[in-house]
Coordinates of C-alpha atoms and ligand atoms in Angstrom, one line a residue:
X1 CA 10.7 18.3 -40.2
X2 CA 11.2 15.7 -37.4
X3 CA 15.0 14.1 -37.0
X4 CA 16.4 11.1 -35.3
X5 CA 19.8 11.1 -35.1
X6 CA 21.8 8.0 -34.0
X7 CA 25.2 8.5 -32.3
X8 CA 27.5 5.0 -33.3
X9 CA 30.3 5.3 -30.5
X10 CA 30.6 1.7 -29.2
X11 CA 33.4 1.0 -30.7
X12 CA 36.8 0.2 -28.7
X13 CA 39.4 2.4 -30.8
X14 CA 42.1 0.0 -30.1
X15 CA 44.6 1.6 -32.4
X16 CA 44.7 4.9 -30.2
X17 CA 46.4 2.4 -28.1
X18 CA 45.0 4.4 -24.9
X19 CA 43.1 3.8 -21.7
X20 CA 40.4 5.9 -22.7
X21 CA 37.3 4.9 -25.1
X22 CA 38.5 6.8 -28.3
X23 CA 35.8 8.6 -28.6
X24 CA 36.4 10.9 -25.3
X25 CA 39.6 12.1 -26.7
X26 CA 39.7 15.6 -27.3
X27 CA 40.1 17.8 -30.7
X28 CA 39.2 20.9 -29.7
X29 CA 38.8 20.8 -26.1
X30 CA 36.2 18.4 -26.3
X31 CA 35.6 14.6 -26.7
X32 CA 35.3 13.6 -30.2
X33 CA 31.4 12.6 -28.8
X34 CA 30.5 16.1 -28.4
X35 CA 31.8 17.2 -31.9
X36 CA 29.0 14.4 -33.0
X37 CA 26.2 15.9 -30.6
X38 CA 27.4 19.3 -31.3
X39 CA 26.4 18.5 -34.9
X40 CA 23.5 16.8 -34.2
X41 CA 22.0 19.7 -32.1
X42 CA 22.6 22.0 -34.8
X43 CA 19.6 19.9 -36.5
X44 CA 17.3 20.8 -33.4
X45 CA 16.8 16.9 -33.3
X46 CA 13.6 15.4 -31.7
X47 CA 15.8 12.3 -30.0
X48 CA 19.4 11.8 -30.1
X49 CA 20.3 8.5 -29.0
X50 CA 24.1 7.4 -28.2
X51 CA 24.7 3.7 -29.0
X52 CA 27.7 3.1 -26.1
X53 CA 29.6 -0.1 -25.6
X54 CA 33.0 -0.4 -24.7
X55 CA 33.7 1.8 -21.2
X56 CA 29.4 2.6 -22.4
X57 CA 29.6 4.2 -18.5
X58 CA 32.1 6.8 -19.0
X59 CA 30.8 7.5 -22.2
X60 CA 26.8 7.4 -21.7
X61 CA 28.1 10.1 -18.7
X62 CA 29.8 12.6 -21.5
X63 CA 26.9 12.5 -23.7
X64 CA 24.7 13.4 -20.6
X65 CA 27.1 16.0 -19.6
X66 CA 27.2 17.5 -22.9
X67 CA 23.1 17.2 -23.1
X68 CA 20.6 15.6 -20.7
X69 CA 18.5 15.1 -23.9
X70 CA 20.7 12.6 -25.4
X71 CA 19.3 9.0 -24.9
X72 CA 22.3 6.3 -24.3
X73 CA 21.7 2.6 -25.1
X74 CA 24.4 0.0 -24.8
X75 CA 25.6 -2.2 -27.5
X76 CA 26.8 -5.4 -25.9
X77 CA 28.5 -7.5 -27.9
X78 CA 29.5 -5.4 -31.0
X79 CA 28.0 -7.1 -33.9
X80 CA 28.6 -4.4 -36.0
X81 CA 26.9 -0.8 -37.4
X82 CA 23.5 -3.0 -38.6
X83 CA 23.7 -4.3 -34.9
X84 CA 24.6 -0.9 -33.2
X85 CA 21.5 0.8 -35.0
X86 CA 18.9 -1.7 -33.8
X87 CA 20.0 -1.0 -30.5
X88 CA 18.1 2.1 -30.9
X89 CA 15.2 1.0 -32.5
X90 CA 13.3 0.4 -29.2
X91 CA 13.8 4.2 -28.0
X92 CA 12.7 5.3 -31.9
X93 CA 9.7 2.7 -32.0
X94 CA 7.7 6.0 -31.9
X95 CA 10.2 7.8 -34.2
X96 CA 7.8 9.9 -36.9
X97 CA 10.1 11.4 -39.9
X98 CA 13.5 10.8 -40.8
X99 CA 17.0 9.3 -38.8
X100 CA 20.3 10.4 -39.6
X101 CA 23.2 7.7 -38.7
X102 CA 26.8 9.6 -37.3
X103 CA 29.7 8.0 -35.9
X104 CA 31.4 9.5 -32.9
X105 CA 34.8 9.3 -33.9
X106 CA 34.1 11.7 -37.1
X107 CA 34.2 14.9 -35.7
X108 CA 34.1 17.5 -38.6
X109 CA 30.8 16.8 -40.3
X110 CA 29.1 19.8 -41.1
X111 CA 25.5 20.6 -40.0
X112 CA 25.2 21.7 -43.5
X113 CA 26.5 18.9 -45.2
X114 CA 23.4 16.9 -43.1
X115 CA 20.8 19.4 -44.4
X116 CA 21.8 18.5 -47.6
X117 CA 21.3 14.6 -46.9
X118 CA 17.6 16.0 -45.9
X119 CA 17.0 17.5 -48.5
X120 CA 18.1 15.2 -50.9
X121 CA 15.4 12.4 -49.6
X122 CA 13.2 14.4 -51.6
X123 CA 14.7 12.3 -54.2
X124 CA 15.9 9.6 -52.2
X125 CA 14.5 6.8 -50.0
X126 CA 18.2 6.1 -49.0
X127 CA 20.7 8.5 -48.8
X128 CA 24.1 8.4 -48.1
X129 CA 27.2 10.6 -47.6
X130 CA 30.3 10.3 -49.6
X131 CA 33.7 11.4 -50.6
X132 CA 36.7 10.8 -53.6
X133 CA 38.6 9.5 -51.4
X134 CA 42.8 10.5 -52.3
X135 CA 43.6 7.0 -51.1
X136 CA 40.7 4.9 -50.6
X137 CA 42.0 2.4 -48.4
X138 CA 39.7 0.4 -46.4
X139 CA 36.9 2.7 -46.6
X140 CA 33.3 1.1 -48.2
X141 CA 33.2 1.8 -52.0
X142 CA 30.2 3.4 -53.3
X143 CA 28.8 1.5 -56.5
X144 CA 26.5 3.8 -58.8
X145 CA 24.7 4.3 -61.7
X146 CA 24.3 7.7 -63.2
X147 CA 22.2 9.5 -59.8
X148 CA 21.4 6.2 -57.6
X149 CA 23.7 4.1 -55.8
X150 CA 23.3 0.5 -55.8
X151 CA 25.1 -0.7 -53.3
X152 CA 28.1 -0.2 -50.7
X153 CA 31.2 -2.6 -50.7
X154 CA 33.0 -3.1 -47.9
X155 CA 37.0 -2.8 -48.6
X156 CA 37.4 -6.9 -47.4
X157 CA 34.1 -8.2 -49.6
X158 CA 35.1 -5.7 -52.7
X159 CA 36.7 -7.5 -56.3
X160 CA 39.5 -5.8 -57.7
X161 CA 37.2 -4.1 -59.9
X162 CA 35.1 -3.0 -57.2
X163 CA 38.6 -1.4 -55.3
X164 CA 39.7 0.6 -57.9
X165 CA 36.6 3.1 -57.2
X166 CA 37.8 6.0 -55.2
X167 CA 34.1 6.9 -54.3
X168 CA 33.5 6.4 -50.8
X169 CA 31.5 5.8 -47.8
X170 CA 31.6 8.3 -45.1
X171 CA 28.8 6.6 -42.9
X172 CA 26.6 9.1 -42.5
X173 CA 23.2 7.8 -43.4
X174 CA 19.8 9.1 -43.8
X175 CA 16.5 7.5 -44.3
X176 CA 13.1 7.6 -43.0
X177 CA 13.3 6.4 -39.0
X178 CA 10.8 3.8 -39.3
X179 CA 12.1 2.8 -43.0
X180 CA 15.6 2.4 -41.4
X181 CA 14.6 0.2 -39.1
X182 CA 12.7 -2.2 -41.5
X183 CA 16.0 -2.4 -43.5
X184 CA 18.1 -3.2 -40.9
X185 CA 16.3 -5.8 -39.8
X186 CA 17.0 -7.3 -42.8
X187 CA 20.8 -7.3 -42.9
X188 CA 22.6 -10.6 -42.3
X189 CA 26.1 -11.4 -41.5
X190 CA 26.8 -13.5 -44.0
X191 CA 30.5 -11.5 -45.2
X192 CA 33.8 -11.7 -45.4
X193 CA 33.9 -9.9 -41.4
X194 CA 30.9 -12.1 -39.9
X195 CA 29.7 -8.7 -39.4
X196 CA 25.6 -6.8 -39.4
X197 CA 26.8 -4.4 -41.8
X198 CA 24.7 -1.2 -42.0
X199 CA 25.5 -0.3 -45.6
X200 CA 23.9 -3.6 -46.4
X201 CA 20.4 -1.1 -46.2
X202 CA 21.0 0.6 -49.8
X203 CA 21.0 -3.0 -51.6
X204 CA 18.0 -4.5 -49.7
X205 CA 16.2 -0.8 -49.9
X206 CA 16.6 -1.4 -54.2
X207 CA 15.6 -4.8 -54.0
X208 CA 12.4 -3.1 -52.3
X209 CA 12.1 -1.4 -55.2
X210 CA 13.3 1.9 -53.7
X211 CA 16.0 4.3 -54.7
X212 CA 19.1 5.1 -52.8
X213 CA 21.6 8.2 -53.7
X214 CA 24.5 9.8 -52.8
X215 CA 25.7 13.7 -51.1
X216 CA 28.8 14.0 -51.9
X217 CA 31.1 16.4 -49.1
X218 CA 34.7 17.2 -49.3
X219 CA 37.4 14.3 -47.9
X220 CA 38.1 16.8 -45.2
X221 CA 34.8 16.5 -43.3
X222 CA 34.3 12.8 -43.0
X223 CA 38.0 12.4 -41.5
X224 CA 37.6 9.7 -38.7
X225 CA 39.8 9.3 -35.8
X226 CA 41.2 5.7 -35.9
X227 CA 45.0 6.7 -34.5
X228 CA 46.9 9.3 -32.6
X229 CA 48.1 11.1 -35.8
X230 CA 44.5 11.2 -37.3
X231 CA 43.6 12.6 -33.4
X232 CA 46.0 15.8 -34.5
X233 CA 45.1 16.2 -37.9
X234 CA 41.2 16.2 -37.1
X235 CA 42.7 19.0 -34.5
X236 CA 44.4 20.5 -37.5
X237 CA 41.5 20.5 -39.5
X238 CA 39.1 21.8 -37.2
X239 CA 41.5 25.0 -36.0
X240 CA 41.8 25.5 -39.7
X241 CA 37.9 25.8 -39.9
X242 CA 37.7 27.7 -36.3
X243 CA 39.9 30.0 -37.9
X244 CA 38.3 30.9 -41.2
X245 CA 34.8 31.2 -39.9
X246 CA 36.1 33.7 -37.0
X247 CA 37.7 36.1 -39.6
X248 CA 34.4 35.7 -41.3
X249 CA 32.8 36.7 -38.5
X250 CA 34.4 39.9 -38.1
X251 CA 37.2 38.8 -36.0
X252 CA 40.8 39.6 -36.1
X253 CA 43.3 37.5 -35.7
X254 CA 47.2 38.9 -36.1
X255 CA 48.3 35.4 -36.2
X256 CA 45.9 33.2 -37.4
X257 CA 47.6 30.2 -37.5
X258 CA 48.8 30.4 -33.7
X259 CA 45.2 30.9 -31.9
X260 CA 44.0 27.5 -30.8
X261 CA 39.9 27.4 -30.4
X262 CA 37.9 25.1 -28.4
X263 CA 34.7 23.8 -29.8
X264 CA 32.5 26.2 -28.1
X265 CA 34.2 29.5 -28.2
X266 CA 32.3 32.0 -28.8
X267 CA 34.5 35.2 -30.2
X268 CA 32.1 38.6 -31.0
X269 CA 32.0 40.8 -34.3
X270 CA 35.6 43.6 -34.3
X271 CA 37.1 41.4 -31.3
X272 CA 41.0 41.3 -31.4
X273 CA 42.9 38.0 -30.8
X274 CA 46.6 38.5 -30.4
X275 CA 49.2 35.8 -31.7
X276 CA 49.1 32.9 -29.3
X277 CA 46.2 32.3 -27.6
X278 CA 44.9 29.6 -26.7
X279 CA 40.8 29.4 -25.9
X280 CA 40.0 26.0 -23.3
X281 CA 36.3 25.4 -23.1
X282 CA 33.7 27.7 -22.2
X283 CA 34.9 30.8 -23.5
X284 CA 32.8 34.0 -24.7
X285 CA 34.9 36.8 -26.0
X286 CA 32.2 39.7 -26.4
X287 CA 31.8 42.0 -29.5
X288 CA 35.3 44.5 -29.1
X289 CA 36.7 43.3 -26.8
X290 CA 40.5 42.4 -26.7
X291 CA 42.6 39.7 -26.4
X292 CA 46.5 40.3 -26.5
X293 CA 48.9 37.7 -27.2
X294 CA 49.9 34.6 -25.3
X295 CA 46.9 34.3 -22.8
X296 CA 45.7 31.3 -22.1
X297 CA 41.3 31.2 -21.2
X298 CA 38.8 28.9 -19.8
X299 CA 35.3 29.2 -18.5
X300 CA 34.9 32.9 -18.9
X301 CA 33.1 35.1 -20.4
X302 CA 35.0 38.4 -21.4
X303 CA 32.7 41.8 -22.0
X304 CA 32.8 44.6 -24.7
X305 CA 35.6 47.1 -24.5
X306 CA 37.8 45.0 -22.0
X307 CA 41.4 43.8 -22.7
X308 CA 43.1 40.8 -21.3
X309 CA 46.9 40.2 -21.5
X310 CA 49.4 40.0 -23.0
X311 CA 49.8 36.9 -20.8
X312 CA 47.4 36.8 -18.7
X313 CA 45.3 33.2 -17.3
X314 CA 41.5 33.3 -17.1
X315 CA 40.2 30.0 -15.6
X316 CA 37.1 29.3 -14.5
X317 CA 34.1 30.9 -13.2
X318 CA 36.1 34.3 -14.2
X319 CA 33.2 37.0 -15.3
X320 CA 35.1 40.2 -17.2
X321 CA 32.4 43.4 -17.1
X322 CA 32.8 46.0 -19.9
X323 CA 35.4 48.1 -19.9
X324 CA 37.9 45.7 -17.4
X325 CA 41.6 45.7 -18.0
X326 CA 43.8 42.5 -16.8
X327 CA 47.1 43.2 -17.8
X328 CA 50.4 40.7 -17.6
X329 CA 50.8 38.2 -15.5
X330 CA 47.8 37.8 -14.3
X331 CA 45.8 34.9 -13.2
X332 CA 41.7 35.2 -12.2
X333 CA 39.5 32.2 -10.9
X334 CA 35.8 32.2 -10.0
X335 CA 36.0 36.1 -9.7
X336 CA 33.8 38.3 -10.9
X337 CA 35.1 42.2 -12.2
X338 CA 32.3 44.7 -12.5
X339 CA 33.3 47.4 -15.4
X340 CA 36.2 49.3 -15.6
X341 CA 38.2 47.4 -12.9
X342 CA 42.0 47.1 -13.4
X343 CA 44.1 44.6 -12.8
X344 CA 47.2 45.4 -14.5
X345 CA 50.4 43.1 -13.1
X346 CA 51.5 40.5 -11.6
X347 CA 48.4 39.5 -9.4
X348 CA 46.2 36.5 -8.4
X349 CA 42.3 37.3 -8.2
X350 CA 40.8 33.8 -6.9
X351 CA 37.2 33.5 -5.6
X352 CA 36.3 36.7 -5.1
X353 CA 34.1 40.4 -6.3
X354 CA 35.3 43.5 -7.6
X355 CA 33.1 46.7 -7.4
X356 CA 32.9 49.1 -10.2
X357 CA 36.2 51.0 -11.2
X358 CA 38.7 49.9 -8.3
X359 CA 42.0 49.6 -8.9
X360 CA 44.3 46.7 -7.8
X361 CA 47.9 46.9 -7.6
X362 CA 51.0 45.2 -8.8
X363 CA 51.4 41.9 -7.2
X364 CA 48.5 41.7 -5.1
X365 CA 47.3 38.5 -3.8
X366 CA 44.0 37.0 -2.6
X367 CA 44.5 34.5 -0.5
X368 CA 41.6 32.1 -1.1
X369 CA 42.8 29.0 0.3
X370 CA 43.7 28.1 4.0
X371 CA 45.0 24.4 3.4
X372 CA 41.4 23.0 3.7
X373 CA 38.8 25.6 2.4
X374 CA 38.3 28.1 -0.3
X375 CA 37.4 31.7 0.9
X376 CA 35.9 34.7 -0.9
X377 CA 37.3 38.2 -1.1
X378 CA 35.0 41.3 -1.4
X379 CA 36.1 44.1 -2.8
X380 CA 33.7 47.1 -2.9
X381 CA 33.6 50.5 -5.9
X382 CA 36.4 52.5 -6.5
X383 CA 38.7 50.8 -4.0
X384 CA 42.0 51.4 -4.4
X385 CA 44.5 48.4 -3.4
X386 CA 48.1 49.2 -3.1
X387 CA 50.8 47.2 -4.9
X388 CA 51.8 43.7 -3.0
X389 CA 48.7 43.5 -0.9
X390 CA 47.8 40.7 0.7
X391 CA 44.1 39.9 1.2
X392 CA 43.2 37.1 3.4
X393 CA 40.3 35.8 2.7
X394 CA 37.5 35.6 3.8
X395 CA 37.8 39.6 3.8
X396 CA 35.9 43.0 2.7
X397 CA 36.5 45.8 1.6
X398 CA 34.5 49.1 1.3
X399 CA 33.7 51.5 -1.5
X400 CA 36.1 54.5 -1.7
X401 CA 38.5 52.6 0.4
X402 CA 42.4 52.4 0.3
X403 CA 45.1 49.6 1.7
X404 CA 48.6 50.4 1.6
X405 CA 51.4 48.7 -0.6
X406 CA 52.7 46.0 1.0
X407 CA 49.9 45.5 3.7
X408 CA 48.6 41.7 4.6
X409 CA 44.8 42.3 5.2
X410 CA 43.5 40.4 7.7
X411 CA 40.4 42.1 8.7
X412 CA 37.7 43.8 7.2
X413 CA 38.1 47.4 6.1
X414 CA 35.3 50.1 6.0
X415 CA 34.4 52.3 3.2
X416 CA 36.4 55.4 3.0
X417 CA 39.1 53.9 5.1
X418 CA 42.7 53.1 4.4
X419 CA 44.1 50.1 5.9
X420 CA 47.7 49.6 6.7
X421 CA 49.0 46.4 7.8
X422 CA 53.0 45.9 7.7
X423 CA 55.4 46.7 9.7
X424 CA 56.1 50.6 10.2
X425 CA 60.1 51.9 8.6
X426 CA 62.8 52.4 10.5
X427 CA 66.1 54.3 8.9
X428 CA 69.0 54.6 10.4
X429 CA 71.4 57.5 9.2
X430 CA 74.8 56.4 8.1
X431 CA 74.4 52.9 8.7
X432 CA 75.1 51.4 4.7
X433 CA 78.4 53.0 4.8
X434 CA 79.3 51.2 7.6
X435 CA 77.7 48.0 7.1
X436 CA 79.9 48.2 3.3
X437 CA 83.3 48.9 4.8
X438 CA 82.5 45.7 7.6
X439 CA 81.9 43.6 5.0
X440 CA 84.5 44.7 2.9
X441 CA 86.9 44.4 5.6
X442 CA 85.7 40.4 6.4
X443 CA 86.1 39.7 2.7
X444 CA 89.9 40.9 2.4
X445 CA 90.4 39.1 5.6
X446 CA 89.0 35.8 4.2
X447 CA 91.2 36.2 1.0
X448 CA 94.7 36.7 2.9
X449 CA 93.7 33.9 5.1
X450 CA 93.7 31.2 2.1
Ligands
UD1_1 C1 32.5 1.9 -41.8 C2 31.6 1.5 -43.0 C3 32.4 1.8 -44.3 C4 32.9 3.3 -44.3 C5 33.7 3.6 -43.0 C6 33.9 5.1 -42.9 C7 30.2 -0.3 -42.3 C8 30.0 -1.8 -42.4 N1 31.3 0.1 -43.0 O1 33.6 1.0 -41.8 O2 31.6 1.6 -45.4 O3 33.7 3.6 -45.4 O4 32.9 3.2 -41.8 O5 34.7 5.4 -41.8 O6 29.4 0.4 -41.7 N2 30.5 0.8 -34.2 C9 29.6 0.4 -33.2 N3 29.2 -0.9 -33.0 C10 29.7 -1.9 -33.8 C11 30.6 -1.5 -34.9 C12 31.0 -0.2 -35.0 O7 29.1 1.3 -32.5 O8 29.3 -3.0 -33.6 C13 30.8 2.1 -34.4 C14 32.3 2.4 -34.2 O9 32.6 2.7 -32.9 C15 32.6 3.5 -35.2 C16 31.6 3.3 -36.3 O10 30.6 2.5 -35.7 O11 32.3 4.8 -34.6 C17 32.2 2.7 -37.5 O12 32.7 1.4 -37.2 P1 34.1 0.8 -37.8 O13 34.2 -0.5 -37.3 O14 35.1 1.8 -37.6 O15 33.6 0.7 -39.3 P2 34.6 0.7 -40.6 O16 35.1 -0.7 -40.8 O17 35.6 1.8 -40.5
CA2 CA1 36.5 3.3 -38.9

């Protein structure tokens, strides 16, 4: 089956009271935008088109970044939802089958919950996604009959009557693309708002002499993000869900209720997340793998059999092969660990390759950045690198090879060598005791004197 889908996300969100169009602001490490597309791929769509308006640049440039197949058109003035839809009827002139309406600022609508809407046009011409709402506020009440719906209401054109319902409209919409269009050329603005209202469609589809009807989803999913505290409970609500399907999945989490996912985390079957840890975009945690608490990821994909942390940073561009152990403390950019590496304390790995099986010390360094430029370190198989080295990169080492503890590695090192760079010991016999008894000596002196 062919699907539209049409991304409404022109609207200004002025009650976020922000800077930034409402619909980038995250839940989940990602703009509410791309919990819509994320959706809307799920469908494997044939266009998805994103009607922008307010800050449309900024926003047309996240739905590219989150898919170069999304199509954005801009909806300038906002005439309302009617109005935003038609905005895409030029790109869908060609549309074949049927269009399913979101709004960007309702992030937790289930790909699911829109195969149901498909389904249901079986039996439908129009169908539409609703809720009993707890308190219905503002929301468009749903008018029906038995199985069809006869028409939406919104809250400000409603009769008291017509406001006691507590059977909503989420906004979700499906219909036959080219049907959609027809209807919405229809609507006027003639309402108590001045607005083109979209749910106008189900009264003129009947008076067509076609059917309209109604899914019905839990309140929960059709949330939408009108204020900051709506922003963290759609957060709320989607860790909630992030967290069931994982222990679904296979996963364990010790603490459940303390491991923050992003919307694209990917966590494998028997992986172990400790309490407190929190996954930023762009994470893959493989199939057994381990994460122990308090780390903090992002951009990295983690293989089977390794273990990260207990407090240890991944950021981005950081590539763990099976079997790799980063213990505390440690932070890894743009680096990538071939298997069994350790890195067990207290160490920075930035921009740079680890061979198979080396070893790096406690508190080694690799110093990446001169001031201006970013340099890589190499580091070959089964190297050992003693505790508190510094590596100044750009630098190599060789397989099989050895630097001491404490050196600061300036130049390249060949396999099989060991390289020593610090200054060499010098001990002096006796000297403590007398250095103690002079400085014992100065302090009694000090003492009398005040
Ligand atoms: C809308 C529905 C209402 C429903 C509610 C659910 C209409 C007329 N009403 O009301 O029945 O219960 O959503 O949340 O559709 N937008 C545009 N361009 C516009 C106007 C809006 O892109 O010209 C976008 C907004 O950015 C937003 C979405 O459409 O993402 C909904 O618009 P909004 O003004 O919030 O509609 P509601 O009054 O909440
Ligand atoms: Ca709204």
């Amino acid at each position: 089956m062919q699907v539209s889908v049409i991304i409404l996300a022109a609207g200004q969100g002025t009650r976020m009271n922000s800077d930034l169009p409402k619909v980038l602001h995250h839940v989940a490490a990602a703009p509410l935008l791309h919990h819509a597309l994320a959706t809307a791929h799920g469908l494997e769509p044939s266009r998805i088109v994103v009607v922008t308006g307010h800050e449309s640049e900024a926003v047309a440039a996240s739905a590219t970044a989150f898919s170069e197949a999304a199509d954005c058109v801009v909806q300038d003035p906002q005439y309302g939802t009617a109005h935003a839809v038609a905005q895409a009827a030029p790109l869908l002139a060609e549309a074949e089958g049927e269009a399913i309406v979101l709004y960007a600022d309702t992030p937790l609508i289930r790909e699911e919950t829109l195969r149901a809407m498909l389904d249901a046009r079986a039996n439908h011409s129009v169908v539409v996604l609703g809720f009993h709402a707890k308190d219905p506020g503002r929301y468009g009440r749903l008018l029906t009959q038995d199985s069809n719906l006869l028409a939406i209401r919104e809250f400000k054109d409603a009769t008291e009557a017509e406001r006691s319902i507590t059977l909503c409209n989420s906004g979700v919409i499906c219909a036959e693309a080219k049907l959609l269009f027809s209807l919405i050329a229809e609507v006027k603005n003639t309402n108590a708002s001045g607005e083109y209202y979209l749910t106008d469609i189900v009264e003129i589809s009947r008076a067509r002499g076609l059917s309209a009807g109604v899914v019905l989803c839990d309140e929960a999913e059709t949330l939408g993000v009108n204020t900051r505290a709506q922003l963290a409970e759609a957060e709320a609500a989607f860790q909630s869900r992030a967290r069931g399907v994982a222990l679904e999945n296979g996963v364990t989490l010790t603490a459940p209720e303390t491991v923050f996912f992003a919307l694209d985390t990917y966590v494998g079957r028997d992986a172990i997340i400790g309490p407190n840890v929190l996954f930023g975009p762009g994470v893959t945690v493989e199939s057994g793998a381990e994460i122990k608490g308090f780390c903090h990821l992002e951009g990295c994909h983690i293989s089977r059999g390794a273990t990260v942390g207990p407090f240890a940073r991944l950021r981005p561009g950081t590539e763990l092969a099976e079997d790799v152990h980063v213990g505390n403390f440690v932070e890894i950019k743009n680096a990538i660990l071939d298997e069994g590496v350790k890195v067990g304390h207290l160490t920075y790995i930035g921009d740079a390759d680890i061979g198979e099986h080396s070893n790096i010390g406690a508190g080694t360094v690799t110093c990446n950045y001169d001031g201006v430029m970013k340099h890589r370190t190499r580091i070959g198989k089964r190297v050992f690198i003693g505790s508190d080295t510094m590596l100044i990169a750009p630098v190599t080492i060789g397989d099989g090879a050895m630097t001491g503890s404490g050196s600061v590695i300036t130049e390249d090192v060949p396999a099989e060598a060991v390289a020593i760079g610090r200054a060499r010991q010098v001990t002096k016999p006796g000297l403590a005791t007398r250095m103690f008894e002079k400085l014992k000596a100065i302090k009694a002196s000090k003492a009398k004197g005040q």
